[in-house]
Coordinates of C-alpha atoms and ligand atoms in Angstrom, one line a residue:
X94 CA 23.6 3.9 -4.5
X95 CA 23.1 4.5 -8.5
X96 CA 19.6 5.1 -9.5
X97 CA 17.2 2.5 -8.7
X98 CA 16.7 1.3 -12.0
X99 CA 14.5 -2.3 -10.5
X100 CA 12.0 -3.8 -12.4
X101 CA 11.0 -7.4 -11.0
X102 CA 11.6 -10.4 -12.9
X103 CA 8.8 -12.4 -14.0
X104 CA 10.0 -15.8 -16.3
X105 CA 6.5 -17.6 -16.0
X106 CA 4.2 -14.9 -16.1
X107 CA 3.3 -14.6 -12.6
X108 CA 1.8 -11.0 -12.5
X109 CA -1.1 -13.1 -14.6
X110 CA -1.8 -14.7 -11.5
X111 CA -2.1 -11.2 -9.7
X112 CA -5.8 -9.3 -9.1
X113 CA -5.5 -5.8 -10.0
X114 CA -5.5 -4.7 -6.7
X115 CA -2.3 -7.0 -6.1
X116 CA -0.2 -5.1 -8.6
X117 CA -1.8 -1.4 -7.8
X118 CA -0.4 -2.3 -3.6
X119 CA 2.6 -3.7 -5.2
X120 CA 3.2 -0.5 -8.0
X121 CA 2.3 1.6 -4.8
X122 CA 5.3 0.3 -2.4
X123 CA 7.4 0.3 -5.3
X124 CA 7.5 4.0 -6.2
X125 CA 7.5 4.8 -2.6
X126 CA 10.4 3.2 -2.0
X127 CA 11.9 4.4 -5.3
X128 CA 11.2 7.8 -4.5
X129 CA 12.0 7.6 -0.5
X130 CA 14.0 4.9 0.6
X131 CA 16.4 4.4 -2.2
X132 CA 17.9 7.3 -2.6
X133 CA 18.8 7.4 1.1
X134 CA 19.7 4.1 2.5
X135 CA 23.2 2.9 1.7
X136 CA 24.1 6.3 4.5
X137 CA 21.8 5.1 7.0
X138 CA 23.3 1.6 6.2
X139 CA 26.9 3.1 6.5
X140 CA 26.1 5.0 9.5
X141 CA 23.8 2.1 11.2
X142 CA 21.3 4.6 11.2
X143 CA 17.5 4.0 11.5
X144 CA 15.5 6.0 8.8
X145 CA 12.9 6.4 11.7
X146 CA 11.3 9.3 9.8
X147 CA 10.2 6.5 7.0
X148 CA 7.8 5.1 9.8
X149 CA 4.7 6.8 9.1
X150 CA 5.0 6.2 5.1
X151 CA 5.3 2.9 5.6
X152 CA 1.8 4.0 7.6
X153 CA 0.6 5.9 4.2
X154 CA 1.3 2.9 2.1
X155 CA -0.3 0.6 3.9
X156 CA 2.4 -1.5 5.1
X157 CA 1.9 -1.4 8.9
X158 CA -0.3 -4.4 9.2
X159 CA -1.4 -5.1 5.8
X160 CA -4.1 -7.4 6.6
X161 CA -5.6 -5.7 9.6
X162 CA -8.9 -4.9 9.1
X163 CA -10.1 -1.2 8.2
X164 CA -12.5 -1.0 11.7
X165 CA -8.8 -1.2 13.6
X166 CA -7.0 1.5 11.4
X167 CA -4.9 -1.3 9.0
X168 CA -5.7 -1.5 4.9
X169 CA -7.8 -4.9 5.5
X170 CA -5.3 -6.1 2.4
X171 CA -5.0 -10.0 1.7
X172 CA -1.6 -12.4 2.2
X173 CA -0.9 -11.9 -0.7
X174 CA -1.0 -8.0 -0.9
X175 CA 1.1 -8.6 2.3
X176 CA 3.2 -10.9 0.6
X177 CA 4.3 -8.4 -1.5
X178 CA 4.5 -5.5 0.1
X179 CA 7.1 -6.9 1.6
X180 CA 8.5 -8.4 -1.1
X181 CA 9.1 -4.5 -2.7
X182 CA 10.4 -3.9 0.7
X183 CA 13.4 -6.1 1.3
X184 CA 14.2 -6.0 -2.4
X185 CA 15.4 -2.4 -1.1
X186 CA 16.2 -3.3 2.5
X187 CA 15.9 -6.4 4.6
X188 CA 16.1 -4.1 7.6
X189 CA 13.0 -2.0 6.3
X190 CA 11.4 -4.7 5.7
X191 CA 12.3 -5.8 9.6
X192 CA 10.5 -2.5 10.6
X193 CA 7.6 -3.4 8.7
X194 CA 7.0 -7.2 10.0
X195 CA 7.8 -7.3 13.1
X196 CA 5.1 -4.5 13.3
X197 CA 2.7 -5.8 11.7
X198 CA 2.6 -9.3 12.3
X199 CA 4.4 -10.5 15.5
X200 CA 2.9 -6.2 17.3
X201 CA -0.4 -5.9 15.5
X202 CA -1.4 -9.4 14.8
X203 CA -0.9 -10.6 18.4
X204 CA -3.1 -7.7 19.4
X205 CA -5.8 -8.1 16.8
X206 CA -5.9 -12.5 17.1
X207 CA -5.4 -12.2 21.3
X208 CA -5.8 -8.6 22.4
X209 CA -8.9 -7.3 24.7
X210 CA -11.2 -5.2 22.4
X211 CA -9.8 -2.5 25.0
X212 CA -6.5 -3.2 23.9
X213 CA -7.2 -3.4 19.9
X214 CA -8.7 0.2 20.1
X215 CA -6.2 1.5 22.1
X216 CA -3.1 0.2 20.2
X217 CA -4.0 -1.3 16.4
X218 CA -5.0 2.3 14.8
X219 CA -1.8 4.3 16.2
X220 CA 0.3 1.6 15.0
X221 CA -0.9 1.4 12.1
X222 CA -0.5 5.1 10.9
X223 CA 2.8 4.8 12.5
X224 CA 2.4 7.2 15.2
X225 CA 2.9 4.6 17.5
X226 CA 5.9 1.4 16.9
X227 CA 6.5 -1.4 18.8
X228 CA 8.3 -4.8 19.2
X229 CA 8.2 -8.0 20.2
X230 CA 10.0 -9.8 23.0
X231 CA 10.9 -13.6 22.8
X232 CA 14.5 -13.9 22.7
X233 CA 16.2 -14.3 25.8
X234 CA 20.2 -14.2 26.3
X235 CA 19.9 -18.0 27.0
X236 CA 17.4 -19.1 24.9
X237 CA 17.2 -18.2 21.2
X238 CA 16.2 -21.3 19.4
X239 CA 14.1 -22.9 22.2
X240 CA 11.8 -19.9 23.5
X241 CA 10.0 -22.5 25.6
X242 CA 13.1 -22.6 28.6
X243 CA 12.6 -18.3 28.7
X244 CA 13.5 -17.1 32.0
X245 CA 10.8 -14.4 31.9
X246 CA 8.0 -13.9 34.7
X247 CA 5.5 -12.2 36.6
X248 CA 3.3 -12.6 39.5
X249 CA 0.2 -11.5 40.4
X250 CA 0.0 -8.4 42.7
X251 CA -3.6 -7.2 43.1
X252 CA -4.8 -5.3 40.4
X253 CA -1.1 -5.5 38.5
X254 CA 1.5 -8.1 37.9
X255 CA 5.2 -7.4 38.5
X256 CA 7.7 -8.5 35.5
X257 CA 10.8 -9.7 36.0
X258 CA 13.8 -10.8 33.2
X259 CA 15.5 -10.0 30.2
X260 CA 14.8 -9.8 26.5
X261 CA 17.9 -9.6 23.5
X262 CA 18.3 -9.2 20.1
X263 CA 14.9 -7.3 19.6
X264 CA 14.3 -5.2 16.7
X265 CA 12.6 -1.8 17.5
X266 CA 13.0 -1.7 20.4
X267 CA 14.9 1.3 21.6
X268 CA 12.5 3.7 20.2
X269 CA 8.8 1.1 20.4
X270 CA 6.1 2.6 22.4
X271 CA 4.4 -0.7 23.0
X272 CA 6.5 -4.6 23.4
X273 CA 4.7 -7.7 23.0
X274 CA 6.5 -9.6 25.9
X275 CA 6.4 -13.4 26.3
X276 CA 6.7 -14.3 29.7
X277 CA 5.8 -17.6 32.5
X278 CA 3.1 -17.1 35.4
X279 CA 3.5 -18.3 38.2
X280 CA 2.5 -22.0 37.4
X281 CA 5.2 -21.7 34.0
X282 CA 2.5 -21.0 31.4
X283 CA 3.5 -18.3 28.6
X284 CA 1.7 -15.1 28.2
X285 CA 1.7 -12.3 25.8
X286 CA 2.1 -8.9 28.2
X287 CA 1.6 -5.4 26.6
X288 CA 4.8 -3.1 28.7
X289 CA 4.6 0.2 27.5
X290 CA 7.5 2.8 27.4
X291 CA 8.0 4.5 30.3
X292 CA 6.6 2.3 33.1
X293 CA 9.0 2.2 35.8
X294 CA 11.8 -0.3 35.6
X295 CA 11.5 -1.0 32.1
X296 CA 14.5 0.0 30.0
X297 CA 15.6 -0.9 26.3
X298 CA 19.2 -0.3 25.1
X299 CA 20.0 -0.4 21.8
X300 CA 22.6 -3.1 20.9
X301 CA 25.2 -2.0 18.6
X302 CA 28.1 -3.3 16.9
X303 CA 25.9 -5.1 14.1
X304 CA 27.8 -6.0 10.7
X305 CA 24.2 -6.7 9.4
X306 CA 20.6 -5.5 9.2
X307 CA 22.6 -2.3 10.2
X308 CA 19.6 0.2 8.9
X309 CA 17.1 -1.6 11.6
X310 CA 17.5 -0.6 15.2
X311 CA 18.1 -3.5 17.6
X312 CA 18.0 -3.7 21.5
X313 CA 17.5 -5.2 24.7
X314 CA 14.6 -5.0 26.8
X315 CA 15.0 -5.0 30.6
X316 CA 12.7 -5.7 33.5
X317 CA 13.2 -5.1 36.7
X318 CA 9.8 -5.6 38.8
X319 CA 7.7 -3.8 36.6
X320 CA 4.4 -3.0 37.2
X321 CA 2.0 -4.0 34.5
X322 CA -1.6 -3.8 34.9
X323 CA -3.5 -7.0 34.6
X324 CA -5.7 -5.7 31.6
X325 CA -2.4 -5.3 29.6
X326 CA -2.2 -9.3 29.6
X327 CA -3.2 -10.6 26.3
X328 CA -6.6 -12.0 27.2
X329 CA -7.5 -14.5 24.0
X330 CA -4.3 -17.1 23.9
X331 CA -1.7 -18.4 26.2
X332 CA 0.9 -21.2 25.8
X333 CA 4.1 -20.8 23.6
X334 CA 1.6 -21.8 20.4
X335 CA 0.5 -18.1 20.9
X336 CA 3.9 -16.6 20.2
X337 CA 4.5 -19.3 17.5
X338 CA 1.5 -18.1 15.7
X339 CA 3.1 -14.9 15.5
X340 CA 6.1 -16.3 14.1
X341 CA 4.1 -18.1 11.2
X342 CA 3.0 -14.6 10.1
X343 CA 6.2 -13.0 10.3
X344 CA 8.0 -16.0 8.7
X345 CA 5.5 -16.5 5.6
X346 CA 6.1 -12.1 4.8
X347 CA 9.5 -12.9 5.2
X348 CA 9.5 -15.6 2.4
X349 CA 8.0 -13.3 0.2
X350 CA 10.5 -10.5 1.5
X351 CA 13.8 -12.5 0.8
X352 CA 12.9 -13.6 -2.6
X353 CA 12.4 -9.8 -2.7
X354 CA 16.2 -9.5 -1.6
X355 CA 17.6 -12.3 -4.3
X356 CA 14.9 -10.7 -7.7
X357 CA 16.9 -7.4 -7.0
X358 CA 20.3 -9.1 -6.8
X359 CA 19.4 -10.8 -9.9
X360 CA 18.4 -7.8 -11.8
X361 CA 21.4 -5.8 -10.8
X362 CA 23.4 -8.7 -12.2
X363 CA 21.6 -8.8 -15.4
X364 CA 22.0 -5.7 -16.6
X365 CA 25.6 -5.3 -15.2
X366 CA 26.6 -8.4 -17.4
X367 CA 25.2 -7.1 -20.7
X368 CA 26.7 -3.5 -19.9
X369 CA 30.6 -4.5 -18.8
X370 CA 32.9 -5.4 -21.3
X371 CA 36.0 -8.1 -21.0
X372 CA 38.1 -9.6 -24.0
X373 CA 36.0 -7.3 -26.5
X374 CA 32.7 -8.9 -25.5
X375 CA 30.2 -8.0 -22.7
X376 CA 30.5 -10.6 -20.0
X377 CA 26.8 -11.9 -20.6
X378 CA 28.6 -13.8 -23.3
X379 CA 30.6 -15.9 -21.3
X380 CA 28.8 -19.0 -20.7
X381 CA 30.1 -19.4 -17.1
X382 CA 28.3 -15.6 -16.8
X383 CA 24.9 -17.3 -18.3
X384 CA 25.6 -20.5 -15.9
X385 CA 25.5 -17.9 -13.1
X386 CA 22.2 -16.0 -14.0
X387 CA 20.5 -18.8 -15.7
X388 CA 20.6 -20.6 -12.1
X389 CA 19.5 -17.6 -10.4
X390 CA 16.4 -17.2 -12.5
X391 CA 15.8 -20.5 -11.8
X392 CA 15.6 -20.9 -8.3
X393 CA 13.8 -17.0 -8.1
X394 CA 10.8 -18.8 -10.5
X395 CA 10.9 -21.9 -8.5
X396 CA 10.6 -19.7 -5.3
X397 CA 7.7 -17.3 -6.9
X398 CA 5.8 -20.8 -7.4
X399 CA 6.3 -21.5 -3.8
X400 CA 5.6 -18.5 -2.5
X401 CA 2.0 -17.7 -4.4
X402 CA 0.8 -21.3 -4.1
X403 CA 1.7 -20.4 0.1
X404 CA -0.1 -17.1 -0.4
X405 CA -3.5 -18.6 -1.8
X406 CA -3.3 -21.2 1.4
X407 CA -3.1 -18.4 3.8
X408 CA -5.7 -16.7 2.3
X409 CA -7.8 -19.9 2.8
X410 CA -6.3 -20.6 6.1
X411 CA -4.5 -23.6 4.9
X412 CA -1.4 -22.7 5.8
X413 CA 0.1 -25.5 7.8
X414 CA 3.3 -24.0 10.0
X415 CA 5.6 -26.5 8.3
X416 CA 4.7 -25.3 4.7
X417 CA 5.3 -21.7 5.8
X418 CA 8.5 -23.4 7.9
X419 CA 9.9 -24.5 4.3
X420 CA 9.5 -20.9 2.2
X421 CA 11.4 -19.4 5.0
X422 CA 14.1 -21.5 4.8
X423 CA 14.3 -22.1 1.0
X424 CA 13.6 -18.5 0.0
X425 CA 16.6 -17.4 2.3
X426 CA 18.8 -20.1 1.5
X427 CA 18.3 -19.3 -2.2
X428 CA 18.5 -15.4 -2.0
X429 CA 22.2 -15.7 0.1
X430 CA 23.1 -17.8 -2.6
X431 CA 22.1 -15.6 -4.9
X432 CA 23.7 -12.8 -3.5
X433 CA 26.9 -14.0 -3.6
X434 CA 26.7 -15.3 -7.1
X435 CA 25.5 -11.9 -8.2
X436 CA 28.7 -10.1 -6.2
X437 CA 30.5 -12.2 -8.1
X438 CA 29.1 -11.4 -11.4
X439 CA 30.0 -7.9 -10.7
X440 CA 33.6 -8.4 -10.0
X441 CA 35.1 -5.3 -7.9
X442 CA 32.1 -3.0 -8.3
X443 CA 30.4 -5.4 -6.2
X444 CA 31.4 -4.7 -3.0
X445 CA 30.9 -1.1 -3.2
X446 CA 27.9 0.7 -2.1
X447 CA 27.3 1.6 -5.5
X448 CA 25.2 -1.8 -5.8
X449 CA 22.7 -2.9 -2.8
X450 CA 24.4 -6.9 -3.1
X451 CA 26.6 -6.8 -0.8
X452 CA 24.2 -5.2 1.9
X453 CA 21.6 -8.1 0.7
X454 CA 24.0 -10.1 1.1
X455 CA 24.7 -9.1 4.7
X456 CA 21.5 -8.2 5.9
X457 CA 20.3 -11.8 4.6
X458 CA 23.5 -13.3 7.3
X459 CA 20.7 -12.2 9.6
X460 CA 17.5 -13.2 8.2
X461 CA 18.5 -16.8 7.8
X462 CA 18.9 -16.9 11.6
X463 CA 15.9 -15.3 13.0
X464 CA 12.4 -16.0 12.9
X465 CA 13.9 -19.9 13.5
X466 CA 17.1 -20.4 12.0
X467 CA 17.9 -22.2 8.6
X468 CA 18.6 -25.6 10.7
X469 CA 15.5 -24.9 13.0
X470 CA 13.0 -24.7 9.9
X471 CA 14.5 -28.0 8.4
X472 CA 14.2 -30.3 11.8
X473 CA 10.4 -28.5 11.5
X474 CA 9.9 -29.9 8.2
X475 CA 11.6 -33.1 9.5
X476 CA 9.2 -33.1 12.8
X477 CA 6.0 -33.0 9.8
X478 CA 7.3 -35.8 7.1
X479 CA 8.2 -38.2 10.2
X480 CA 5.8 -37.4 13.2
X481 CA 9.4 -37.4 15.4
X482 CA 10.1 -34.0 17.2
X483 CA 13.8 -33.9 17.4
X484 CA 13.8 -30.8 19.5
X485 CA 12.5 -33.7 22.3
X486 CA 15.0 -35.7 23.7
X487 CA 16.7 -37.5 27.0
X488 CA 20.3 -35.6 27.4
X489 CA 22.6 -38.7 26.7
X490 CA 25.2 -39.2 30.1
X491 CA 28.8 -38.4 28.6
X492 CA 30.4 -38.9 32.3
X493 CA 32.0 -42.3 31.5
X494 CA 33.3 -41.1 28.3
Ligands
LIG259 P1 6.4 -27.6 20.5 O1 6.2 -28.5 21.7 O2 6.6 -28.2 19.2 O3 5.2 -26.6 20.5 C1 4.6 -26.0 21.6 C2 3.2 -25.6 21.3 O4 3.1 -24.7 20.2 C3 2.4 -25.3 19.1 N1 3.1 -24.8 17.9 C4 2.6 -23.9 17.1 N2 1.5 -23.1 17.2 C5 1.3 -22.2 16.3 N3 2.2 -22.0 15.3 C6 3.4 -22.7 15.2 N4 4.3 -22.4 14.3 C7 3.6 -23.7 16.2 N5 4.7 -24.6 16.4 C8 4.3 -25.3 17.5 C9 2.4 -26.8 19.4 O5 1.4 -27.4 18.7 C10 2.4 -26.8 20.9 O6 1.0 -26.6 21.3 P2 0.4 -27.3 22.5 O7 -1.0 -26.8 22.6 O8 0.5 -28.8 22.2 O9 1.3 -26.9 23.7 O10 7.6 -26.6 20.9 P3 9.1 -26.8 21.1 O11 9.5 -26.2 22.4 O12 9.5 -28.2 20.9 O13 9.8 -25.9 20.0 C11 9.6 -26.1 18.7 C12 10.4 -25.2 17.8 C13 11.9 -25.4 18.0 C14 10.0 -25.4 16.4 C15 10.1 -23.7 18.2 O14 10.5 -23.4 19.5 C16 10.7 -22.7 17.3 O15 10.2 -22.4 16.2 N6 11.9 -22.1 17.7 C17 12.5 -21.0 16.9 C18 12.4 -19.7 17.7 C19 12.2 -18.5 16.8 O16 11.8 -18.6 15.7 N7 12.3 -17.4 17.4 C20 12.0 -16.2 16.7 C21 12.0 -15.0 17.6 S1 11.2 -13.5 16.9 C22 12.3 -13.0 15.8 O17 13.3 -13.6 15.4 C23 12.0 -11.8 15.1 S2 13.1 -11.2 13.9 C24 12.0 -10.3 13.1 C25 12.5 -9.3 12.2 O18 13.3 -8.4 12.6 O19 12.1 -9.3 11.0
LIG260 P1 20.9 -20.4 19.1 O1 19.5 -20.8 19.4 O2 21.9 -20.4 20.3 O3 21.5 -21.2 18.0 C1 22.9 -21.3 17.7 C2 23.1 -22.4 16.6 O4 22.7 -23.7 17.1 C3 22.3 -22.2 15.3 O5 23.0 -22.5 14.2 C4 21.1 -23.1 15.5 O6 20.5 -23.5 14.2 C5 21.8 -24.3 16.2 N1 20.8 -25.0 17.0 C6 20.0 -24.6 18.1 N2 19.2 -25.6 18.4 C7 19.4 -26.7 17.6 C8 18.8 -28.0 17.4 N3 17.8 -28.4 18.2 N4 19.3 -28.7 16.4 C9 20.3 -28.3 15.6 N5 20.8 -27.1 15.7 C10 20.4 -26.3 16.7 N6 14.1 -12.2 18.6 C11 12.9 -11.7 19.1 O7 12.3 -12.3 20.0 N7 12.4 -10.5 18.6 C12 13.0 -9.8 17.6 O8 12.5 -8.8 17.2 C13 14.3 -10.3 17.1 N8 15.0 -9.6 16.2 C14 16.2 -10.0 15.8 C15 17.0 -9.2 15.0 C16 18.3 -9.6 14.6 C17 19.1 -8.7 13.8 C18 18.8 -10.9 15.1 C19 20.1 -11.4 14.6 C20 18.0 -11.7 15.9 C21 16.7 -11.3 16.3 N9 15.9 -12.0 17.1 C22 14.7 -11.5 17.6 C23 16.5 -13.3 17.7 C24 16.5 -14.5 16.8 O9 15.2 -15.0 16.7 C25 17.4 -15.5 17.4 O10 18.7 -15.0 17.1 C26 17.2 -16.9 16.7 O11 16.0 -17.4 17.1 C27 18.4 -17.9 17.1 O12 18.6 -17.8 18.4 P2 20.1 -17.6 19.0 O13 20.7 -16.5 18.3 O14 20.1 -17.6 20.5 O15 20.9 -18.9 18.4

């Protein structure tokens, strides 16, 4: 990759909105990442490599569980510190910032709203240095978007209950110390269960093969009656609400994170067009060019608005689900678009690995489908305007047709 020459745009003065502390995170995670991470990850990219030794920085910066208060080991930060943390992050990688969030808010938040006080000591300072990782298992092979049919289960044995089923499709976890496991008792209700690596019949295979998010590790996890102490069952929340709150975290740093993805593809656009020459004139001057980025700026301010306004609800607890259900969906949709526009704008160069678009524009083929796919997070917002779940519904009978 050429040197990182990023600098954010900001077309309606939204670093006035920012506290002081806001920018010094945000100026922190930036020249971490310039410094670290940028000279290094279009060849773990290439090689679908995990830059696992980048773990405990993200630790120093503060970036494992932002908002996890300073009694459990995390920076006690606010959303919107979070917010942008990983905003800097998946403007350089949408699989770093993978690492990141799926640590801190669907690993460390689970433990911190619903774990035993036991279980918060144990876990929340390790993982938040980054001497420990860990992931978080709610996929199944048959059911992606609708968790709520997971196959999943334990019974109670004495002091232990033994897991059985399968997760997919979960990031970390080949190398996580600790999974967050969703899985039915015996009466069908969902649980959070802490399986740690190495307990016996528990096995996580990495999945390969990915054309995206290919600097993020990916795997399976298997469980074949494992034996998991009672006390590693999260005591403070059962039902699939629990997991779904996790999911509200994730999805509102992921928001932020996306636009991250589309304000570098932008910049890298910008200053290409005013630099390349065609017919004697730099390309900026065409106005098809100036179509092109004067849309992009566009949609990034329109998604900054969204995304603040969304970060001072959360920090009052406001946030509905739905509201964080639309950023997700918006600020994805809008950064893929972007990315492609951008490629565009830099003709052949940009599909080399001289730019970061093109990975953006991959790793964002991944982003719009988890954490509740684009379609998912629009039939939410549908559910909220009409008061109709359309996730609920008779199967019609097609046998006389
Ligand atoms: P539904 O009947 O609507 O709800 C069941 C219960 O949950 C409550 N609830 C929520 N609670 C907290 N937060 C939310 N966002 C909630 N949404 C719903 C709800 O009130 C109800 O509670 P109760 O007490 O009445 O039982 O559930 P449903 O089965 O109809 O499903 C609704 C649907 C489709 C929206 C939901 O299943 C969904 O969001 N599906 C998408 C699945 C998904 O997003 N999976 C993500 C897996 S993790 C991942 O992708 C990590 S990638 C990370 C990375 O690498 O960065
Ligand atoms: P499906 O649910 O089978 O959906 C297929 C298509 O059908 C989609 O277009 C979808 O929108 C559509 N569809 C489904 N239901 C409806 C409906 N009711 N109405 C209209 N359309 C519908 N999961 C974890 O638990 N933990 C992780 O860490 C994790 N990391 C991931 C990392 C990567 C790289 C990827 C790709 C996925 C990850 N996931 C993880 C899984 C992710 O959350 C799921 O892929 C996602 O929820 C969609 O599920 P699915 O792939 O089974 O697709």
């Amino acid at each position: 990759m050429a040197t990182d020459l990023y600098t954010h745009p900001d077309y309606y003065n939204m670093d006035d909105l920012l506290s002081e502390e806001h920018k010094m995170v945000r100026t922190a995670t930036r020249d971490w990442i310039k410094q670290n991470v940028s000279p290094i990850i279009e060849d773990y990219y290439e090689r679908a490599a995990f830059p696992e030794h980048l773990v405990k920085g993200l630790g120093e910066i503060g970036a494992l569980g932002p908002y996890i208060p300073e009694e459990y080991g995390g920076p006690g930060l606010d959303q919107i510190s979070y917010g942008l943390i990983m905003q800097e992050l998946e403007r350089c990688d949408s699989g770093l910032r993978s690492t990141s969030s799926v640590q801190s808010s669907l690993v460390m938040y689970p433990i911190w709203r619903y774990g035993s006080e036991e279980q918060k000591k144990k876990w929340l300072p390790k993982l938040a240095s980054g001497e420990a990782l860990g992931c978080f298992g709610l996929t199944e092979p048959d059911y992606g978007s609708n968790p709520a049919g997971m196959i999943t289960n334990f019974k109670a044995d004495g002091d232990h209950v033994i897991l059985n089923g399968a997760k997919m499709w979960i990031s970390n976890a080949p190398l996580s110390d600790v999974a967050v496991v969703w899985a039915k008792d015996e009466s069908g209700r969902i649980h959070g269960l802490l399986v740690e690596k190495g307990m016996e019949g528990f096995t996580a295979p990495e999945m390969k093969g990915k054309h995206s998010l290919r600097a993020s590790i990916t795997g399976e996890l298997i469980f074949d009656n494992v034996k998991v102490p009672k006390s590693n069952i999260l005591p403070g929340r059962s039902g699939l609400g629990a997991p779904l709150s996790c999911l509200d975290s994730a999805r509102f740093g992921i928001a932020w994170g996306a636009l991250g993805a589309a304000m570098d593809c932008y910049d890298q656009a910008l200053r290409y067009s005013k630099e390349r020459t065609q017919f004697d004139v730099p390309i900026a001057a065409f106005q098809l060019t100036q179509k092109k980025l004067a849309e992009m700026i566009t949609e990034i301010t329109k998604a900054q608005l969204l995304t603040f306004r969304l970060g001072q609800l959360r920090n009052e607890g406001k946030a509905t689900s739905a509201q964080i259900s639309m950023a997700k969906r918006n600020n994805v949709d809008i950064a893929l678009k972007i990315s492609r526009e951008a490629r565009q704008i830099l003709g052949g160069m940009g599909i080399t690995n001289e730019y970061s678009i093109m990975r953006h524009m991959a790793n964002l083929e991944s982003v719009v489908t988890y954490e509740g796919t684009h379609d998912i997070h629009l039939l939410i917002t549908g559910m909220d305007i009409t008061g109709i779940s359309s996730f609920k519904r008779e199967m019609p009978d097609l046998s006389d047709m």
